[in-house]
PDB file of C-alpha atoms in Angstrom:
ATOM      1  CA  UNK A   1     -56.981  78.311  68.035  1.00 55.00           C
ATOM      2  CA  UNK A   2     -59.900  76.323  67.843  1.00 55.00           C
ATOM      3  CA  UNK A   3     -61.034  74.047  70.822  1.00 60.00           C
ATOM      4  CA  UNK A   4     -63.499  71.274  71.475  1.00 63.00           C
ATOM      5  CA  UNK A   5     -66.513  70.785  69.069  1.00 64.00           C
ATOM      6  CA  UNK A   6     -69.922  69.321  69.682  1.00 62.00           C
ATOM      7  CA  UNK A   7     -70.160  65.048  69.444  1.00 59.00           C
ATOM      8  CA  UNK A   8     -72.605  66.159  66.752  1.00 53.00           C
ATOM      9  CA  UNK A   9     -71.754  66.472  62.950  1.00 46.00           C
ATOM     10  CA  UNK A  10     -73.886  67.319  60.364  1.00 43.00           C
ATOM     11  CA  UNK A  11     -73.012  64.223  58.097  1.00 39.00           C
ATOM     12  CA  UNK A  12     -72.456  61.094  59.880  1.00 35.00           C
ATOM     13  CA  UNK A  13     -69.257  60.212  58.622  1.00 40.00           C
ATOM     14  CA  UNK A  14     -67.277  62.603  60.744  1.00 41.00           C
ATOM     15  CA  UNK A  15     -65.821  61.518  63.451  1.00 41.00           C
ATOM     16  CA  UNK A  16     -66.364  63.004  66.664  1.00 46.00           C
ATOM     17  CA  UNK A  17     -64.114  66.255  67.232  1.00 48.00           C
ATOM     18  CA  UNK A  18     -62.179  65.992  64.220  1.00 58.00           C
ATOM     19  CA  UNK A  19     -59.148  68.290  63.931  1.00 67.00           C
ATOM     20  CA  UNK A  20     -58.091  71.021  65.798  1.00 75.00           C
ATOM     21  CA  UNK A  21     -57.316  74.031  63.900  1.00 76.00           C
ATOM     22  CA  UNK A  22     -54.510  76.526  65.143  1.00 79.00           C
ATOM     23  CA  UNK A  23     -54.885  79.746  63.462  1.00 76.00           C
ATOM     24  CA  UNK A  24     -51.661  82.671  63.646  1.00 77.00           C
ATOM     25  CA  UNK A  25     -53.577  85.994  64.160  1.00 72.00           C
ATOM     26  CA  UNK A  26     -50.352  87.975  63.064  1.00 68.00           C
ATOM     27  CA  UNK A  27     -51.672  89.898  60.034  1.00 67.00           C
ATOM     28  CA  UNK A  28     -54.797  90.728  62.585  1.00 65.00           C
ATOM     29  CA  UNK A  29     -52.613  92.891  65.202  1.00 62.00           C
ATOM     30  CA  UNK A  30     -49.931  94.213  62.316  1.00 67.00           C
ATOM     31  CA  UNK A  31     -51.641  94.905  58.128  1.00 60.00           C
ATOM     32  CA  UNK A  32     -48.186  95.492  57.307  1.00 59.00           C
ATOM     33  CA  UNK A  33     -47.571  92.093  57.143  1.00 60.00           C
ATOM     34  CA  UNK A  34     -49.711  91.612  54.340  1.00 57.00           C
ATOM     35  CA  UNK A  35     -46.644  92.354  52.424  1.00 57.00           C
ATOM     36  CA  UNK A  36     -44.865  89.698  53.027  1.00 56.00           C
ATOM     37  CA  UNK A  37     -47.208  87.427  51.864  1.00 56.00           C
ATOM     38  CA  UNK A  38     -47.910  89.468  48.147  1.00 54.00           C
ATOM     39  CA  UNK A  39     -44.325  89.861  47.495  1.00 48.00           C
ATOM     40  CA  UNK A  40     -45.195  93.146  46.225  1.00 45.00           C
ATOM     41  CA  UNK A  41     -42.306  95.946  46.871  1.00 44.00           C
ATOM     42  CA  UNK A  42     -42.685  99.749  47.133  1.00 45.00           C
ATOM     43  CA  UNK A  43     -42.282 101.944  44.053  1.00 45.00           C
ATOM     44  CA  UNK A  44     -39.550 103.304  43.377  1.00 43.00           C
ATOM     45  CA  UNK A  45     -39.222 107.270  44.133  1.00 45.00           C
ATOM     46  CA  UNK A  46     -38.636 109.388  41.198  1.00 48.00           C
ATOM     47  CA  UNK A  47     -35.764 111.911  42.031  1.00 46.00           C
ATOM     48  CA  UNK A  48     -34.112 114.987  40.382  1.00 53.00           C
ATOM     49  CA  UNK A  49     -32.123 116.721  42.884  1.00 62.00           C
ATOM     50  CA  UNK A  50     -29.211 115.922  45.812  1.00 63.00           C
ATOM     51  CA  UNK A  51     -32.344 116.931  48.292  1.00 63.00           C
ATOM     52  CA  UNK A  52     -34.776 114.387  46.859  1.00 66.00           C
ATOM     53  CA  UNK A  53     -32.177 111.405  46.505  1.00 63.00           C
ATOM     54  CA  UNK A  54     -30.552 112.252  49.932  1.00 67.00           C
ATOM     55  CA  UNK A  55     -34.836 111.981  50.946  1.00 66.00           C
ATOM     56  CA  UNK A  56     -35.200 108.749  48.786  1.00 67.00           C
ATOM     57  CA  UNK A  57     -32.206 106.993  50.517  1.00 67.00           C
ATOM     58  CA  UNK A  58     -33.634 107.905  54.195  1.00 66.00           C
ATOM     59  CA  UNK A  59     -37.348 106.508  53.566  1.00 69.00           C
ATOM     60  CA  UNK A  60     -35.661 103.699  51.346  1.00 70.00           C
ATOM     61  CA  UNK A  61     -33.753 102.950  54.786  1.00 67.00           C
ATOM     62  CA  UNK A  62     -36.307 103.597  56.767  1.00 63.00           C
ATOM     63  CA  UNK A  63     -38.402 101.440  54.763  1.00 62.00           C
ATOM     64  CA  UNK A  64     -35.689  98.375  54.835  1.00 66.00           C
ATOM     65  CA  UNK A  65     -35.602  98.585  58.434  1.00 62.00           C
ATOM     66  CA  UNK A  66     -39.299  98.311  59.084  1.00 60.00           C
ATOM     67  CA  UNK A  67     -40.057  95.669  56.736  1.00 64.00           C
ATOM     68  CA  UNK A  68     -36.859  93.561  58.467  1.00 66.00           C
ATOM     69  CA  UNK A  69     -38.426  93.934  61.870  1.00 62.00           C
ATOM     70  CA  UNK A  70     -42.042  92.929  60.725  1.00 65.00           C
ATOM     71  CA  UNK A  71     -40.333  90.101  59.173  1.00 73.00           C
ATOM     72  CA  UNK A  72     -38.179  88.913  62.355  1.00 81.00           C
ATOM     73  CA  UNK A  73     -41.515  89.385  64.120  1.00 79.00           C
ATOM     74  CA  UNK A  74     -43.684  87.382  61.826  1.00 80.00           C
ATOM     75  CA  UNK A  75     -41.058  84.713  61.347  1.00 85.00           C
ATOM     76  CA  UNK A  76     -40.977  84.820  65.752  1.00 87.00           C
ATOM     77  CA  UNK A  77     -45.003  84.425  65.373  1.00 85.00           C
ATOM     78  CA  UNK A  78     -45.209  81.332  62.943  1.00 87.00           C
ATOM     79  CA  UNK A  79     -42.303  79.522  65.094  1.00 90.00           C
ATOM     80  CA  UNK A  80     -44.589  79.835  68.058  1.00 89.00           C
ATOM     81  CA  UNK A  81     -47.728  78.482  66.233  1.00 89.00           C
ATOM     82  CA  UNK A  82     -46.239  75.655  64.699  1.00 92.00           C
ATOM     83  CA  UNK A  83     -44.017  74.972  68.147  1.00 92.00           C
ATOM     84  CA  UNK A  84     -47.384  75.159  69.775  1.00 89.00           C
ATOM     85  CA  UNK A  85     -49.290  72.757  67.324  1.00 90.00           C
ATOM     86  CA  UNK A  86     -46.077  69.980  67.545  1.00 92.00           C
ATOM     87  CA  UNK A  87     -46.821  70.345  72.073  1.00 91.00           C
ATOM     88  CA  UNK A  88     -50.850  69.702  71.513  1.00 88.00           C
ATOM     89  CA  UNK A  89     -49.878  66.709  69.428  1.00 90.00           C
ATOM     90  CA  UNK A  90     -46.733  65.347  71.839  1.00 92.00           C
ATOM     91  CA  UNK A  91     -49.265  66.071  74.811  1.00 88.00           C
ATOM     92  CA  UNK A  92     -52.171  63.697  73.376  1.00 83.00           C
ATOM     93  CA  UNK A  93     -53.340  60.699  73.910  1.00 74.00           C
ATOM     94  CA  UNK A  94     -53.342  59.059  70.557  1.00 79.00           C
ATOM     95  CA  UNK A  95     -51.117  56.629  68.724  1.00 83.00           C
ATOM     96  CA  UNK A  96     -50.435  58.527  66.116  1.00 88.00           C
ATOM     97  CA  UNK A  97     -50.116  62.728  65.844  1.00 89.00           C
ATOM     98  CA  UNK A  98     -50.680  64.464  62.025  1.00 91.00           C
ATOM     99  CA  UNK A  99     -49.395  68.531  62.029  1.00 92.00           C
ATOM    100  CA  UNK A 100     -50.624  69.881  59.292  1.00 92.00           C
ATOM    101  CA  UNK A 101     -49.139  73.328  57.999  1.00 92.00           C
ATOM    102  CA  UNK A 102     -51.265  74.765  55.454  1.00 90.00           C
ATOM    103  CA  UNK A 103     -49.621  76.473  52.309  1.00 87.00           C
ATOM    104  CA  UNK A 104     -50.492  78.577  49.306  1.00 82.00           C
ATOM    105  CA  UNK A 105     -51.319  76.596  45.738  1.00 78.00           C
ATOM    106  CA  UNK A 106     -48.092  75.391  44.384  1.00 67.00           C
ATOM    107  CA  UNK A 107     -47.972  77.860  41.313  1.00 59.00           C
ATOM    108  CA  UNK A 108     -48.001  80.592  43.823  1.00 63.00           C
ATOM    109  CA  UNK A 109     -45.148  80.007  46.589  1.00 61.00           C
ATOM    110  CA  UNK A 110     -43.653  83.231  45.242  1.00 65.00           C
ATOM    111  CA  UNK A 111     -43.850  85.420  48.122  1.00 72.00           C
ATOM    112  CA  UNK A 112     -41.431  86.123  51.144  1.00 76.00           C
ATOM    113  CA  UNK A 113     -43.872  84.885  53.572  1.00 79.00           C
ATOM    114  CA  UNK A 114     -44.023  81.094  51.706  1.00 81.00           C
ATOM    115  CA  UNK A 115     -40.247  80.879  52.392  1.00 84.00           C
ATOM    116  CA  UNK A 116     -40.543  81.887  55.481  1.00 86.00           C
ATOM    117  CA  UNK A 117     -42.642  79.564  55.910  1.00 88.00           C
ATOM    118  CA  UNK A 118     -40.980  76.615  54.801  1.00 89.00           C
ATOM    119  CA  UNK A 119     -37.775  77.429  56.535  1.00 91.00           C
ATOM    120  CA  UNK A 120     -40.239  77.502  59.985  1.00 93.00           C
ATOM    121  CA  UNK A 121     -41.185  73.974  59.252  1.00 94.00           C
ATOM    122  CA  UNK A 122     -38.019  72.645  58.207  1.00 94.00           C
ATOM    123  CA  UNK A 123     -36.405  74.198  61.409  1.00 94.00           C
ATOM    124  CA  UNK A 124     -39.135  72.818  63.974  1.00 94.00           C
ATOM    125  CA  UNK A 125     -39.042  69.531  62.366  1.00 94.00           C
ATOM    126  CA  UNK A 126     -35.383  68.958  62.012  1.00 95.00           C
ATOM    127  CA  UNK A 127     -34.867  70.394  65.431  1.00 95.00           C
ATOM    128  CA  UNK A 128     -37.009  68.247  67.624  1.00 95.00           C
ATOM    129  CA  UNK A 129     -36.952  65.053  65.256  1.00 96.00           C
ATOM    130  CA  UNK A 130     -36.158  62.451  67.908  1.00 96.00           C
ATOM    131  CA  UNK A 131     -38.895  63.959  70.327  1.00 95.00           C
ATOM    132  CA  UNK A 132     -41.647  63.920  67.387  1.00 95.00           C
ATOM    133  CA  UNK A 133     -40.336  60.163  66.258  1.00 94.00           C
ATOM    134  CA  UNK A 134     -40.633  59.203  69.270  1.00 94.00           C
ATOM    135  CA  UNK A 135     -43.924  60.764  70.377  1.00 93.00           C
ATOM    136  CA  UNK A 136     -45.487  59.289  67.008  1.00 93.00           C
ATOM    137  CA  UNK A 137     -46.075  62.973  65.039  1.00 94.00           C
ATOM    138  CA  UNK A 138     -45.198  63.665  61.922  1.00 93.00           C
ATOM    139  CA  UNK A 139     -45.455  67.268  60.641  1.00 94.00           C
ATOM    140  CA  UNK A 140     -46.196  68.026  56.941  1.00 93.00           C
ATOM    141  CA  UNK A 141     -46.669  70.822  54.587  1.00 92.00           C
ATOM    142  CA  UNK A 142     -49.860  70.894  52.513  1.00 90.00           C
ATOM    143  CA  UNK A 143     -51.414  72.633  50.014  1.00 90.00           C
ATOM    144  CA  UNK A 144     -54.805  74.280  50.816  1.00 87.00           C
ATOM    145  CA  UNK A 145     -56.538  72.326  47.385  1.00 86.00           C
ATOM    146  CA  UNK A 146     -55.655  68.998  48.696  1.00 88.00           C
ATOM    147  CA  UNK A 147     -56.449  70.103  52.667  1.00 88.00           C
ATOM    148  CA  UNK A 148     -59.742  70.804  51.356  1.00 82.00           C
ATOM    149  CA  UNK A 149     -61.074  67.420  50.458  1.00 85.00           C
ATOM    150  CA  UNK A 150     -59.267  65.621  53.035  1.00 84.00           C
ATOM    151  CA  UNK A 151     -60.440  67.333  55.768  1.00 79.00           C
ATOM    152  CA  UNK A 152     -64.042  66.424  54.538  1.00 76.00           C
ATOM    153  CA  UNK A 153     -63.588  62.942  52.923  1.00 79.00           C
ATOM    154  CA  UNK A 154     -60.965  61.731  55.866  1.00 78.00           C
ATOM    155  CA  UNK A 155     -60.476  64.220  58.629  1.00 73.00           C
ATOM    156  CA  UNK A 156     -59.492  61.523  61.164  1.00 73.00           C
ATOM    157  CA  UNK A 157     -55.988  61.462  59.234  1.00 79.00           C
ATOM    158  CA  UNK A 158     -55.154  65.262  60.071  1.00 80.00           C
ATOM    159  CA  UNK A 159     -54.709  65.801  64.221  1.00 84.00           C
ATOM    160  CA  UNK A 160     -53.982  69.503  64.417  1.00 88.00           C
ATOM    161  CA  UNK A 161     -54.042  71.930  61.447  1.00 89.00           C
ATOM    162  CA  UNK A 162     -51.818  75.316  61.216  1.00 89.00           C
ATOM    163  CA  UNK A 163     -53.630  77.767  59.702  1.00 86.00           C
ATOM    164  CA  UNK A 164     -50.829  81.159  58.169  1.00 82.00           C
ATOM    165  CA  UNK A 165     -52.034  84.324  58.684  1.00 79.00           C
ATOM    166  CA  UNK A 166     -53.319  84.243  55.195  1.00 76.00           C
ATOM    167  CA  UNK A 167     -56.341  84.186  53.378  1.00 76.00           C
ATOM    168  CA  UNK A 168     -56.120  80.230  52.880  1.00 77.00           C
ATOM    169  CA  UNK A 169     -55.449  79.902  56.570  1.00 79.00           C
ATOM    170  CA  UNK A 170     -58.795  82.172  57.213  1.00 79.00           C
ATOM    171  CA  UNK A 171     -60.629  79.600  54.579  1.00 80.00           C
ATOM    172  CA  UNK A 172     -59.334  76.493  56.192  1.00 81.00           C
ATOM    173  CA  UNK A 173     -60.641  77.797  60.151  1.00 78.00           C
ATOM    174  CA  UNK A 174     -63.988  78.263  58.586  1.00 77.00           C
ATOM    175  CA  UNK A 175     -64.092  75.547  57.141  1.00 78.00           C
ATOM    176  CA  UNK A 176     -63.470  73.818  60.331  1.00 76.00           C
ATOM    177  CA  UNK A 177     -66.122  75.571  61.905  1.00 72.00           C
ATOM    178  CA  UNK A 178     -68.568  73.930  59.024  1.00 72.00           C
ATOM    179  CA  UNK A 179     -67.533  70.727  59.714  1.00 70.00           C
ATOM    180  CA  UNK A 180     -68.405  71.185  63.639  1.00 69.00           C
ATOM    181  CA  UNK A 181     -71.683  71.877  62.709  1.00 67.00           C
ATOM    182  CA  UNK A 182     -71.567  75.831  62.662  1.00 69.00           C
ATOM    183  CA  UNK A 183     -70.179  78.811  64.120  1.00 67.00           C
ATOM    184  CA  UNK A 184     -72.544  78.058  67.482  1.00 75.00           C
ATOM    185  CA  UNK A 185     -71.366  74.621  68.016  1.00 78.00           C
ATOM    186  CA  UNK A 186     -67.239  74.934  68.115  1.00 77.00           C
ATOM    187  CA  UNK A 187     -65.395  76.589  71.237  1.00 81.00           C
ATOM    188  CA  UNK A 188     -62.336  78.572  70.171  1.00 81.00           C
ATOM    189  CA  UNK A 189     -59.215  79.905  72.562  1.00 82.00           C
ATOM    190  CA  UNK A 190     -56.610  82.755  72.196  1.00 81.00           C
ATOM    191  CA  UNK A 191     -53.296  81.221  72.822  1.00 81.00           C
ATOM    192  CA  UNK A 192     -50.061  83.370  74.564  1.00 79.00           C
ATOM    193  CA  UNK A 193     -46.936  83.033  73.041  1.00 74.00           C
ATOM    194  CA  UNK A 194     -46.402  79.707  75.766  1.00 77.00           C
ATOM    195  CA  UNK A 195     -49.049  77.789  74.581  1.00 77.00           C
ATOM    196  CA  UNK A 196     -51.021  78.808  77.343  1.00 82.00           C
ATOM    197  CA  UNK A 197     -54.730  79.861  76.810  1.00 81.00           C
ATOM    198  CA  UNK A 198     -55.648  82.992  78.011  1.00 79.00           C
ATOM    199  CA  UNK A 199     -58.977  83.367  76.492  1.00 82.00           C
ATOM    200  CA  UNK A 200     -61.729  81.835  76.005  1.00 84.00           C
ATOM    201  CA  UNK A 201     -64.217  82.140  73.599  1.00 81.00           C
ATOM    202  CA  UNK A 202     -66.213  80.706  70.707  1.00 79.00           C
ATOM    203  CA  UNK A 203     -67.260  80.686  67.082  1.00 66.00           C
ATOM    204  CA  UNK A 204     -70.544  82.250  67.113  1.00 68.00           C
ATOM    205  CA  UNK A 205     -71.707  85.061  65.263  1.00 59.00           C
ATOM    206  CA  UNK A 206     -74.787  86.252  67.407  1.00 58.00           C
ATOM    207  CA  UNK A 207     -77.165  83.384  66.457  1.00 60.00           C
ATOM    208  CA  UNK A 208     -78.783  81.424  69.115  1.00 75.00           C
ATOM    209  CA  UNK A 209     -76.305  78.565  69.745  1.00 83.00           C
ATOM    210  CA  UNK A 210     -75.350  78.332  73.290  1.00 87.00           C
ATOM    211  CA  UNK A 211     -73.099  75.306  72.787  1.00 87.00           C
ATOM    212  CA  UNK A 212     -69.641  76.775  71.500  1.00 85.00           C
ATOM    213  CA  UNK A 213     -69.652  78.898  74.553  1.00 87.00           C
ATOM    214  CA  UNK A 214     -70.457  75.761  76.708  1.00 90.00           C
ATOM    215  CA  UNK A 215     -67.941  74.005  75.309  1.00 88.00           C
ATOM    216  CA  UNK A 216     -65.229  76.716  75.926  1.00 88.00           C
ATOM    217  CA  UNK A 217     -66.477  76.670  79.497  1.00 90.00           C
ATOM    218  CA  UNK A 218     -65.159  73.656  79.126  1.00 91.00           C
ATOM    219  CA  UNK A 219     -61.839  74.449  78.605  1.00 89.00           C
ATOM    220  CA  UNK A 220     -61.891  77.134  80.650  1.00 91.00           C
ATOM    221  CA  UNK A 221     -62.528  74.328  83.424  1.00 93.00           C
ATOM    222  CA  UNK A 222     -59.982  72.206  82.541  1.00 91.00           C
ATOM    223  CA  UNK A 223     -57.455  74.247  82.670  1.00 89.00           C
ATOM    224  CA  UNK A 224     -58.123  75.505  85.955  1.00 93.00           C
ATOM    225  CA  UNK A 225     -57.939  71.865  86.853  1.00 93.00           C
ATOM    226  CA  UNK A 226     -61.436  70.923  87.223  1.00 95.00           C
ATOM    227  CA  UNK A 227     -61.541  68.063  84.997  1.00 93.00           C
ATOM    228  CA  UNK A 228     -64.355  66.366  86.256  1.00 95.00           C
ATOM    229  CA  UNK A 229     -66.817  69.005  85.802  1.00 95.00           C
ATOM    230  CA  UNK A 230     -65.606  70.172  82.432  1.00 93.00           C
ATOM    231  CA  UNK A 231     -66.413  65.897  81.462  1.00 93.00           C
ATOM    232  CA  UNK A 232     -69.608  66.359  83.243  1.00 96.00           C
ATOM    233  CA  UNK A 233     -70.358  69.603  81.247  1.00 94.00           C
ATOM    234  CA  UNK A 234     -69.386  67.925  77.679  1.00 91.00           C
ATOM    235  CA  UNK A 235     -71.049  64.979  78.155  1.00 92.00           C
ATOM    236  CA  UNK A 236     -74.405  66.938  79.161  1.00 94.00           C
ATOM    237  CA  UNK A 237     -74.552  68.819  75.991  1.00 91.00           C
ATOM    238  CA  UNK A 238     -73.307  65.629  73.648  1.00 88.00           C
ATOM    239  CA  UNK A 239     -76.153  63.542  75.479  1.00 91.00           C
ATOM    240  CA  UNK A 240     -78.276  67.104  74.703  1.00 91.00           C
ATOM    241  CA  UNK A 241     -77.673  66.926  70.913  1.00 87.00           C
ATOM    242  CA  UNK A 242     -77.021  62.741  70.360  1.00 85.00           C
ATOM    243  CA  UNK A 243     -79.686  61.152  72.234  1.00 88.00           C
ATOM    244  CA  UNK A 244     -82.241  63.830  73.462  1.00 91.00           C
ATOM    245  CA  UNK A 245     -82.367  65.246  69.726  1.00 88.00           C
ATOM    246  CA  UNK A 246     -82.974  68.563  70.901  1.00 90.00           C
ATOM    247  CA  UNK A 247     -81.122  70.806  68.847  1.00 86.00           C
ATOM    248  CA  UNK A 248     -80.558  74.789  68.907  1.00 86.00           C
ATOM    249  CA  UNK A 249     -82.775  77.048  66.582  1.00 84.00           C
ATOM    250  CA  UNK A 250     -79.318  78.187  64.993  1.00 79.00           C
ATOM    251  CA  UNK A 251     -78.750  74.471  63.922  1.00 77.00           C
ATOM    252  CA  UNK A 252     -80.221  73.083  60.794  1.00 73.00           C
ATOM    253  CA  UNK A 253     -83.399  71.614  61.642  1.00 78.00           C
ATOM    254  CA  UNK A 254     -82.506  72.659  65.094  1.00 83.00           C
ATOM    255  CA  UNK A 255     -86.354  74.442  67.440  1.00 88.00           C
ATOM    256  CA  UNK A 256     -85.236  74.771  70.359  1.00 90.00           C
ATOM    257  CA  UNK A 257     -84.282  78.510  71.535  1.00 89.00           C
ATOM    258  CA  UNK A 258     -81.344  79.129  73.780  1.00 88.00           C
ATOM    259  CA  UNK A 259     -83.636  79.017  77.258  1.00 90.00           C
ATOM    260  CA  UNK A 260     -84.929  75.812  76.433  1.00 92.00           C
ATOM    261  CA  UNK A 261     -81.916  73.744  75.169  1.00 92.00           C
ATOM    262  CA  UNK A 262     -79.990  75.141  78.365  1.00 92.00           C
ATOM    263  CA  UNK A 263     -82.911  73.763  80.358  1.00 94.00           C
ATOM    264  CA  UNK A 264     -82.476  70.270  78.772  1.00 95.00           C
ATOM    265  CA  UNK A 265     -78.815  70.589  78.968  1.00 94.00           C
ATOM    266  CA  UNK A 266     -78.955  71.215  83.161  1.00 95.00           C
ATOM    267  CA  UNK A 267     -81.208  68.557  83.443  1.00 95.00           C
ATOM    268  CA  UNK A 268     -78.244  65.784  81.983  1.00 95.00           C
ATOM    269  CA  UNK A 269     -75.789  67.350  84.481  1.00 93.00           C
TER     270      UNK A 269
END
């Protein structure tokens, strides 16, 4: 899950913080999910005697019973994501909520995991429809060729963005990233199955951007109840970036090193 990102953006017409992307990690903690989302199916074993077939049946069984308990346990995963993206949306303070569940080109909704999928939606939407009418949210399914060019050309129209554990989810995240500015300059959060975040983290990839990890600090903050500081915090390292014009090395056209943008940053506490 990603968190806050910096008031700055490298093109002016984003707005600031854009969406919120909430990634499911599934295929990171269990390959064998990977699947589920090819369609592809074991080979079939080549036997010749009573030993081999009575073999063939057991790992074919075997087999069967695995792949149904990585698929109760992936369907379990994507119900908590999206029920966790439909809460941020309910929870905030806007008009009008956009859940966005990413999906595979059109052509290619062949696999086990796209139905899955679907049916995940379908449930969570149908299930809590008078709670999400009334909250203002709408939840939709999208393509990731036409998530693409909205998220750049009108990224105020999507709220919070489910990202499968997929290679098109992966694509989307970084691309969120991008838009923040960077890997340094968006904080990200590992979610528990409540919705709860239990860490916190950010983006970066080792370059010399302090602000993701400010940001998360941020969040960190927050949810420990200190509100106030976590304001004061943000609005230090926005005023840092907006007004000051001092921008991390990391950054594109960015000087300052970490030391020194920390230093301005204290001084708009």
């Amino acid at each position: 899950y990603m968190g806050r990102a910096a008031g700055l953006y490298p093109n002016s017409i984003y707005p600031n913080g854009g969406p919120s992307t909430l990634r499911n990690l599934y295929s990171e903690v269990n390959p064998t999910f990977t699947q589920l989302t090819t369609g592809t199916n074991k080979p079939a074993v080549a036997v010749r005697d009573a030993d081999e077939i009575a073999l063939a049946d057991l790992e074919k069984e075997s087999h069967r019973a695995t792949n149904a308990f990585f698929t109760n346990e992936a369907r379990e995963s994507l119900q908590t994501t999206v029920k966790n993206a439909c809460d941020f949306a309910l929870s905030s303070k806007v008009d009008k909520s956009v859940v966005t569940v990413v999906h595979k080109p059109q052509a290619d909704l062949s696999s086990p995991f796209d139905e899955m999928l679907k049916q995940v939606v379908k449930s969570e939407s149908d299930a809590r429809a008078d709670e999400l009418r009334s909250g203002s949210v709408s939840v939709e399914m999208a393509p990731v060729g036409s998530v693409w060019p909205k998220m750049v050309m009108f990224p105020e129209s999507m709220s919070y963005i489910v990202c499968p554990p997929a290679e098109h989810g992966e694509q989307i995240e970084q691309m969120c990233v991008g838009i923040a500015g960077g890997s340094g300059m968006a904080s990200q959060s590992l979610l528990a199955a409540t919705g709860k975040r239990v860490v916190y983290t950010c983006a970066n990839d080792g370059d010399d951007n302090p602000t993701g990890i400010l940001l998360s600090t941020c969040d960190m903050l927050s949810d420990m109840g200190h509100t106030s500081a976590a304001e004061t915090i943000e609005k230090a390292v926005n005023k840092t970036l907006l007004q000051d014009k001092i921008l991390p090395s990391a950054f594109p056209g960015g000087k300052a090193d970490c030391a020194t943008f920390i230093e301005a940053v204290c001084k708009n506490l």
